[in-house]
mmCIF file with all atom_site columns, C-alpha atoms in Angstrom:
data_model
loop_
_atom_site.group_PDB
_atom_site.id
_atom_site.type_symbol
_atom_site.label_atom_id
_atom_site.label_alt_id
_atom_site.label_comp_id
_atom_site.label_asym_id
_atom_site.label_entity_id
_atom_site.label_seq_id
_atom_site.pdbx_PDB_ins_code
_atom_site.Cartn_x
_atom_site.Cartn_y
_atom_site.Cartn_z
_atom_site.occupancy
_atom_site.B_iso_or_equiv
_atom_site.pdbx_formal_charge
_atom_site.auth_seq_id
_atom_site.auth_comp_id
_atom_site.auth_asym_id
_atom_site.auth_atom_id
_atom_site.pdbx_PDB_model_num
ATOM 1   C CA . MET A 1 1   ? 0.000   0.000   0.000  1.00 0.00 ? 37  MET A CA 1
ATOM 2   C CA . SER A 1 2   ? 1.119   3.524   -0.667 1.00 0.00 ? 38  SER A CA 1
ATOM 3   C CA . ALA A 1 3   ? 2.192   5.844   2.120  1.00 0.00 ? 39  ALA A CA 1
ATOM 4   C CA . ARG A 1 4   ? -0.526  8.280   3.045  1.00 0.00 ? 40  ARG A CA 1
ATOM 5   C CA . VAL A 1 5   ? -0.943  11.383  5.123  1.00 0.00 ? 41  VAL A CA 1
ATOM 6   C CA . ASN A 1 6   ? 0.153   11.205  8.762  1.00 0.00 ? 42  ASN A CA 1
ATOM 7   C CA . ILE A 1 7   ? -2.639  13.107  10.502 1.00 0.00 ? 43  ILE A CA 1
ATOM 8   C CA . ALA A 1 8   ? -0.684  13.412  13.749 1.00 0.00 ? 44  ALA A CA 1
ATOM 9   C CA . LYS A 1 9   ? 1.949   15.427  11.884 1.00 0.00 ? 45  LYS A CA 1
ATOM 10  C CA . THR A 1 10  ? -0.085  17.049  9.118  1.00 0.00 ? 46  THR A CA 1
ATOM 11  C CA . ASP A 1 11  ? -3.033  18.195  11.234 1.00 0.00 ? 47  ASP A CA 1
ATOM 12  C CA . ALA A 1 12  ? -1.772  18.094  14.795 1.00 0.00 ? 48  ALA A CA 1
ATOM 13  C CA . ALA A 1 13  ? -4.795  20.004  16.140 1.00 0.00 ? 49  ALA A CA 1
ATOM 14  C CA . ALA A 1 14  ? -7.244  17.417  14.811 1.00 0.00 ? 50  ALA A CA 1
ATOM 15  C CA . TYR A 1 15  ? -5.129  14.579  16.168 1.00 0.00 ? 51  TYR A CA 1
ATOM 16  C CA . LYS A 1 16  ? -4.875  16.327  19.527 1.00 0.00 ? 52  LYS A CA 1
ATOM 17  C CA . ALA A 1 17  ? -8.682  16.583  19.626 1.00 0.00 ? 53  ALA A CA 1
ATOM 18  C CA . MET A 1 18  ? -8.973  12.814  19.041 1.00 0.00 ? 54  MET A CA 1
ATOM 19  C CA . MET A 1 19  ? -6.404  12.215  21.757 1.00 0.00 ? 55  MET A CA 1
ATOM 20  C CA . GLY A 1 20  ? -8.540  14.393  24.024 1.00 0.00 ? 56  GLY A CA 1
ATOM 21  C CA . LEU A 1 21  ? -11.399 11.936  23.534 1.00 0.00 ? 57  LEU A CA 1
ATOM 22  C CA . GLU A 1 22  ? -9.018  9.086   24.269 1.00 0.00 ? 58  GLU A CA 1
ATOM 23  C CA . GLY A 1 23  ? -7.904  10.855  27.459 1.00 0.00 ? 59  GLY A CA 1
ATOM 24  C CA . TYR A 1 24  ? -11.532 11.322  28.498 1.00 0.00 ? 60  TYR A CA 1
ATOM 25  C CA . LEU A 1 25  ? -12.168 7.588   27.998 1.00 0.00 ? 61  LEU A CA 1
ATOM 26  C CA . GLN A 1 26  ? -9.458  6.843   30.569 1.00 0.00 ? 62  GLN A CA 1
ATOM 27  C CA . THR A 1 27  ? -11.692 8.483   33.192 1.00 0.00 ? 63  THR A CA 1
ATOM 28  C CA . ILE A 1 28  ? -14.983 6.711   32.495 1.00 0.00 ? 64  ILE A CA 1
ATOM 29  C CA . SER A 1 29  ? -16.583 4.033   34.658 1.00 0.00 ? 65  SER A CA 1
ATOM 30  C CA . LEU A 1 30  ? -16.102 1.109   32.250 1.00 0.00 ? 66  LEU A CA 1
ATOM 31  C CA . ASN A 1 31  ? -13.333 -1.267  33.219 1.00 0.00 ? 67  ASN A CA 1
ATOM 32  C CA . PRO A 1 32  ? -10.402 -1.855  30.845 1.00 0.00 ? 68  PRO A CA 1
ATOM 33  C CA . ILE A 1 33  ? -11.775 -5.185  29.565 1.00 0.00 ? 69  ILE A CA 1
ATOM 34  C CA . GLN A 1 34  ? -15.147 -3.619  28.741 1.00 0.00 ? 70  GLN A CA 1
ATOM 35  C CA . LYS A 1 35  ? -13.421 -0.810  26.845 1.00 0.00 ? 71  LYS A CA 1
ATOM 36  C CA . GLU A 1 36  ? -11.283 -3.270  24.883 1.00 0.00 ? 72  GLU A CA 1
ATOM 37  C CA . LEU A 1 37  ? -14.301 -5.441  24.002 1.00 0.00 ? 73  LEU A CA 1
ATOM 38  C CA . ILE A 1 38  ? -15.943 -2.351  22.496 1.00 0.00 ? 74  ILE A CA 1
ATOM 39  C CA . LYS A 1 39  ? -12.765 -1.451  20.598 1.00 0.00 ? 75  LYS A CA 1
ATOM 40  C CA . ILE A 1 40  ? -12.197 -4.958  19.285 1.00 0.00 ? 76  ILE A CA 1
ATOM 41  C CA . ARG A 1 41  ? -15.801 -5.532  18.222 1.00 0.00 ? 77  ARG A CA 1
ATOM 42  C CA . ALA A 1 42  ? -16.083 -2.206  16.375 1.00 0.00 ? 78  ALA A CA 1
ATOM 43  C CA . SER A 1 43  ? -12.715 -2.828  14.727 1.00 0.00 ? 79  SER A CA 1
ATOM 44  C CA . GLN A 1 44  ? -13.859 -6.290  13.606 1.00 0.00 ? 80  GLN A CA 1
ATOM 45  C CA . ILE A 1 45  ? -16.957 -4.785  11.998 1.00 0.00 ? 81  ILE A CA 1
ATOM 46  C CA . ASN A 1 46  ? -14.947 -2.030  10.333 1.00 0.00 ? 82  ASN A CA 1
ATOM 47  C CA . GLY A 1 47  ? -12.141 -4.357  9.240  1.00 0.00 ? 83  GLY A CA 1
ATOM 48  C CA . CYS A 1 48  ? -9.413  -2.283  10.892 1.00 0.00 ? 84  CYS A CA 1
ATOM 49  C CA . ALA A 1 49  ? -6.315  -4.464  11.141 1.00 0.00 ? 85  ALA A CA 1
ATOM 50  C CA . PHE A 1 50  ? -4.252  -1.784  12.893 1.00 0.00 ? 86  PHE A CA 1
ATOM 51  C CA . CYS A 1 51  ? -6.810  -1.342  15.693 1.00 0.00 ? 87  CYS A CA 1
ATOM 52  C CA . LEU A 1 52  ? -7.529  -5.075  15.975 1.00 0.00 ? 88  LEU A CA 1
ATOM 53  C CA . ASP A 1 53  ? -3.837  -5.761  16.419 1.00 0.00 ? 89  ASP A CA 1
ATOM 54  C CA . MET A 1 54  ? -3.460  -3.048  19.043 1.00 0.00 ? 90  MET A CA 1
ATOM 55  C CA . HIS A 1 55  ? -6.585  -3.746  21.066 1.00 0.00 ? 91  HIS A CA 1
ATOM 56  C CA . THR A 1 56  ? -6.391  -7.521  21.125 1.00 0.00 ? 92  THR A CA 1
ATOM 57  C CA . LYS A 1 57  ? -2.860  -7.165  22.533 1.00 0.00 ? 93  LYS A CA 1
ATOM 58  C CA . ASP A 1 58  ? -4.098  -4.583  25.053 1.00 0.00 ? 94  ASP A CA 1
ATOM 59  C CA . ALA A 1 59  ? -6.997  -6.829  26.077 1.00 0.00 ? 95  ALA A CA 1
ATOM 60  C CA . VAL A 1 60  ? -4.612  -9.701  26.797 1.00 0.00 ? 96  VAL A CA 1
ATOM 61  C CA . LYS A 1 61  ? -2.458  -7.345  28.907 1.00 0.00 ? 97  LYS A CA 1
ATOM 62  C CA . TYR A 1 62  ? -5.583  -6.492  30.931 1.00 0.00 ? 98  TYR A CA 1
ATOM 63  C CA . GLY A 1 63  ? -6.316  -10.180 31.516 1.00 0.00 ? 99  GLY A CA 1
ATOM 64  C CA . GLU A 1 64  ? -8.741  -10.987 28.702 1.00 0.00 ? 100 GLU A CA 1
ATOM 65  C CA . THR A 1 65  ? -8.666  -14.616 27.595 1.00 0.00 ? 101 THR A CA 1
ATOM 66  C CA . PRO A 1 66  ? -7.689  -15.625 24.075 1.00 0.00 ? 102 PRO A CA 1
ATOM 67  C CA . GLN A 1 67  ? -10.840 -17.749 23.827 1.00 0.00 ? 103 GLN A CA 1
ATOM 68  C CA . ARG A 1 68  ? -13.133 -14.738 24.365 1.00 0.00 ? 104 ARG A CA 1
ATOM 69  C CA . ILE A 1 69  ? -11.140 -12.699 21.861 1.00 0.00 ? 105 ILE A CA 1
ATOM 70  C CA . TYR A 1 70  ? -11.309 -15.500 19.280 1.00 0.00 ? 106 TYR A CA 1
ATOM 71  C CA . LEU A 1 71  ? -15.069 -15.823 19.726 1.00 0.00 ? 107 LEU A CA 1
ATOM 72  C CA . LEU A 1 72  ? -15.932 -12.144 20.013 1.00 0.00 ? 108 LEU A CA 1
ATOM 73  C CA . ASN A 1 73  ? -17.054 -11.984 16.399 1.00 0.00 ? 109 ASN A CA 1
ATOM 74  C CA . ALA A 1 74  ? -19.581 -14.750 17.200 1.00 0.00 ? 110 ALA A CA 1
ATOM 75  C CA . TRP A 1 75  ? -20.487 -13.618 20.731 1.00 0.00 ? 111 TRP A CA 1
ATOM 76  C CA . ARG A 1 76  ? -24.213 -14.222 20.181 1.00 0.00 ? 112 ARG A CA 1
ATOM 77  C CA . GLU A 1 77  ? -23.418 -17.922 19.726 1.00 0.00 ? 113 GLU A CA 1
ATOM 78  C CA . ALA A 1 78  ? -21.109 -17.975 22.754 1.00 0.00 ? 114 ALA A CA 1
ATOM 79  C CA . LEU A 1 79  ? -23.298 -16.173 25.283 1.00 0.00 ? 115 LEU A CA 1
ATOM 80  C CA . GLU A 1 80  ? -22.001 -18.313 28.132 1.00 0.00 ? 116 GLU A CA 1
ATOM 81  C CA . LEU A 1 81  ? -18.609 -16.611 27.764 1.00 0.00 ? 117 LEU A CA 1
ATOM 82  C CA . PHE A 1 82  ? -19.942 -13.049 28.094 1.00 0.00 ? 118 PHE A CA 1
ATOM 83  C CA . THR A 1 83  ? -21.846 -11.486 30.969 1.00 0.00 ? 119 THR A CA 1
ATOM 84  C CA . GLU A 1 84  ? -25.234 -9.901  30.312 1.00 0.00 ? 120 GLU A CA 1
ATOM 85  C CA . GLU A 1 85  ? -23.611 -6.505  30.801 1.00 0.00 ? 121 GLU A CA 1
ATOM 86  C CA . GLU A 1 86  ? -20.963 -7.325  28.184 1.00 0.00 ? 122 GLU A CA 1
ATOM 87  C CA . GLN A 1 87  ? -23.648 -8.595  25.811 1.00 0.00 ? 123 GLN A CA 1
ATOM 88  C CA . ILE A 1 88  ? -25.385 -5.199  26.053 1.00 0.00 ? 124 ILE A CA 1
ATOM 89  C CA . LEU A 1 89  ? -22.075 -3.398  25.408 1.00 0.00 ? 125 LEU A CA 1
ATOM 90  C CA . LEU A 1 90  ? -21.485 -5.576  22.351 1.00 0.00 ? 126 LEU A CA 1
ATOM 91  C CA . ALA A 1 91  ? -25.018 -5.092  21.027 1.00 0.00 ? 127 ALA A CA 1
ATOM 92  C CA . MET A 1 92  ? -24.663 -1.322  21.478 1.00 0.00 ? 128 MET A CA 1
ATOM 93  C CA . THR A 1 93  ? -21.297 -1.419  19.733 1.00 0.00 ? 129 THR A CA 1
ATOM 94  C CA . GLU A 1 94  ? -22.703 -3.281  16.750 1.00 0.00 ? 130 GLU A CA 1
ATOM 95  C CA . GLU A 1 95  ? -25.808 -1.103  16.421 1.00 0.00 ? 131 GLU A CA 1
ATOM 96  C CA . ILE A 1 96  ? -23.934 2.188   16.745 1.00 0.00 ? 132 ILE A CA 1
ATOM 97  C CA . THR A 1 97  ? -21.088 1.063   14.461 1.00 0.00 ? 133 THR A CA 1
ATOM 98  C CA . LEU A 1 98  ? -23.624 -0.098  11.882 1.00 0.00 ? 134 LEU A CA 1
ATOM 99  C CA . ILE A 1 99  ? -25.683 3.089   12.383 1.00 0.00 ? 135 ILE A CA 1
ATOM 100 C CA . SER A 1 100 ? -27.167 3.010   8.874  1.00 0.00 ? 136 SER A CA 1
ATOM 101 C CA . HIS A 1 101 ? -28.868 -0.339  9.526  1.00 0.00 ? 137 HIS A CA 1
ATOM 102 C CA . LYS A 1 102 ? -31.170 0.570   12.415 1.00 0.00 ? 138 LYS A CA 1
ATOM 103 C CA . GLY A 1 103 ? -29.045 2.589   14.764 1.00 0.00 ? 139 GLY A CA 1
ATOM 104 C CA . LEU A 1 104 ? -29.226 2.009   18.495 1.00 0.00 ? 140 LEU A CA 1
ATOM 105 C CA . THR A 1 105 ? -32.543 0.203   18.783 1.00 0.00 ? 141 THR A CA 1
ATOM 106 C CA . GLU A 1 106 ? -35.070 0.937   21.481 1.00 0.00 ? 142 GLU A CA 1
ATOM 107 C CA . GLU A 1 107 ? -34.820 -2.667  22.687 1.00 0.00 ? 143 GLU A CA 1
ATOM 108 C CA . THR A 1 108 ? -31.059 -2.474  23.169 1.00 0.00 ? 144 THR A CA 1
ATOM 109 C CA . TYR A 1 109 ? -31.293 0.988   24.742 1.00 0.00 ? 145 TYR A CA 1
ATOM 110 C CA . GLN A 1 110 ? -33.885 -0.209  27.265 1.00 0.00 ? 146 GLN A CA 1
ATOM 111 C CA . LYS A 1 111 ? -31.760 -3.249  28.131 1.00 0.00 ? 147 LYS A CA 1
ATOM 112 C CA . ALA A 1 112 ? -28.781 -0.947  28.619 1.00 0.00 ? 148 ALA A CA 1
ATOM 113 C CA . LYS A 1 113 ? -30.792 1.102   31.103 1.00 0.00 ? 149 LYS A CA 1
ATOM 114 C CA . THR A 1 114 ? -31.177 -2.006  33.290 1.00 0.00 ? 150 THR A CA 1
ATOM 115 C CA . PHE A 1 115 ? -27.386 -2.191  33.715 1.00 0.00 ? 151 PHE A CA 1
ATOM 116 C CA . PHE A 1 116 ? -26.174 1.378   33.231 1.00 0.00 ? 152 PHE A CA 1
ATOM 117 C CA . ASP A 1 117 ? -27.281 4.835   34.303 1.00 0.00 ? 153 ASP A CA 1
ATOM 118 C CA . ASP A 1 118 ? -27.636 7.708   31.824 1.00 0.00 ? 154 ASP A CA 1
ATOM 119 C CA . ASN A 1 119 ? -24.086 8.932   32.424 1.00 0.00 ? 155 ASN A CA 1
ATOM 120 C CA . GLN A 1 120 ? -22.655 5.467   31.781 1.00 0.00 ? 156 GLN A CA 1
ATOM 121 C CA . ILE A 1 121 ? -24.744 5.089   28.624 1.00 0.00 ? 157 ILE A CA 1
ATOM 122 C CA . ALA A 1 122 ? -23.339 8.411   27.406 1.00 0.00 ? 158 ALA A CA 1
ATOM 123 C CA . GLN A 1 123 ? -19.822 7.153   28.186 1.00 0.00 ? 159 GLN A CA 1
ATOM 124 C CA . ILE A 1 124 ? -20.439 3.902   26.298 1.00 0.00 ? 160 ILE A CA 1
ATOM 125 C CA . ILE A 1 125 ? -21.717 5.809   23.272 1.00 0.00 ? 161 ILE A CA 1
ATOM 126 C CA . MET A 1 126 ? -18.641 8.049   23.332 1.00 0.00 ? 162 MET A CA 1
ATOM 127 C CA . ALA A 1 127 ? -16.341 5.015   23.596 1.00 0.00 ? 163 ALA A CA 1
ATOM 128 C CA . ILE A 1 128 ? -18.029 3.489   20.540 1.00 0.00 ? 164 ILE A CA 1
ATOM 129 C CA . VAL A 1 129 ? -17.934 6.749   18.586 1.00 0.00 ? 165 VAL A CA 1
ATOM 130 C CA . THR A 1 130 ? -14.245 7.217   19.399 1.00 0.00 ? 166 THR A CA 1
ATOM 131 C CA . ILE A 1 131 ? -13.087 3.785   18.242 1.00 0.00 ? 167 ILE A CA 1
ATOM 132 C CA . ASN A 1 132 ? -15.114 4.187   15.068 1.00 0.00 ? 168 ASN A CA 1
ATOM 133 C CA . GLY A 1 133 ? -13.261 7.453   14.460 1.00 0.00 ? 169 GLY A CA 1
ATOM 134 C CA . TRP A 1 134 ? -9.886  5.788   15.057 1.00 0.00 ? 170 TRP A CA 1
ATOM 135 C CA . ASN A 1 135 ? -10.858 2.928   12.719 1.00 0.00 ? 171 ASN A CA 1
ATOM 136 C CA . ARG A 1 136 ? -11.638 5.390   9.966  1.00 0.00 ? 172 ARG A CA 1
ATOM 137 C CA . ILE A 1 137 ? -8.359  7.229   10.477 1.00 0.00 ? 173 ILE A CA 1
ATOM 138 C CA . ALA A 1 138 ? -6.299  4.026   10.532 1.00 0.00 ? 174 ALA A CA 1
ATOM 139 C CA . ILE A 1 139 ? -7.971  2.509   7.471  1.00 0.00 ? 175 ILE A CA 1
ATOM 140 C CA . SER A 1 140 ? -7.980  5.648   5.325  1.00 0.00 ? 176 SER A CA 1
ATOM 141 C CA . THR A 1 141 ? -4.335  6.484   6.142  1.00 0.00 ? 177 THR A CA 1
ATOM 142 C CA . HIS A 1 142 ? -3.096  2.871   5.838  1.00 0.00 ? 178 HIS A CA 1
ATOM 143 C CA . LEU A 1 143 ? -1.590  2.770   9.327  1.00 0.00 ? 179 LEU A CA 1
ATOM 144 C CA . PRO A 1 144 ? 0.765   -0.220  9.382  1.00 0.00 ? 180 PRO A CA 1
ATOM 145 C CA . ILE A 1 145 ? 0.393   -3.028  11.878 1.00 0.00 ? 181 ILE A CA 1
ATOM 146 C CA . MET A 1 146 ? 3.092   -2.887  14.548 1.00 0.00 ? 182 MET A CA 1
ATOM 147 C CA . LYS A 1 147 ? 5.330   -5.963  14.305 1.00 0.00 ? 183 LYS A CA 1
#
């Protein structure tokens, strides 16, 4: 693939704004595994190799099991491996990432309200929005996988 623009260097202000979102996500109530599940699942949907590589490695560092990572793409068929709370996070991630399909459905939103308060739901949405932004940056700029 051809070398493309490096946004961090070419438009440092835009990159700094994205990093501001990333900094905010370090302060939210989700635990590190929950955050990585969101990042991995969105990156699977978007086909972002750079982000998948990074966040699967991060998830393992935080104690995630390889089995759950391997089966994340088929989590609905492996429900016994994911808590109900994680299942809601994954459903939200899929529906928000695939926003043009149906968006965040009322059913999923109502289920989320049984596990999360309004502030946490806002945080989850921002986590999903942020990784989708990073996926789009990484894919459109051909960020290389770290070896």
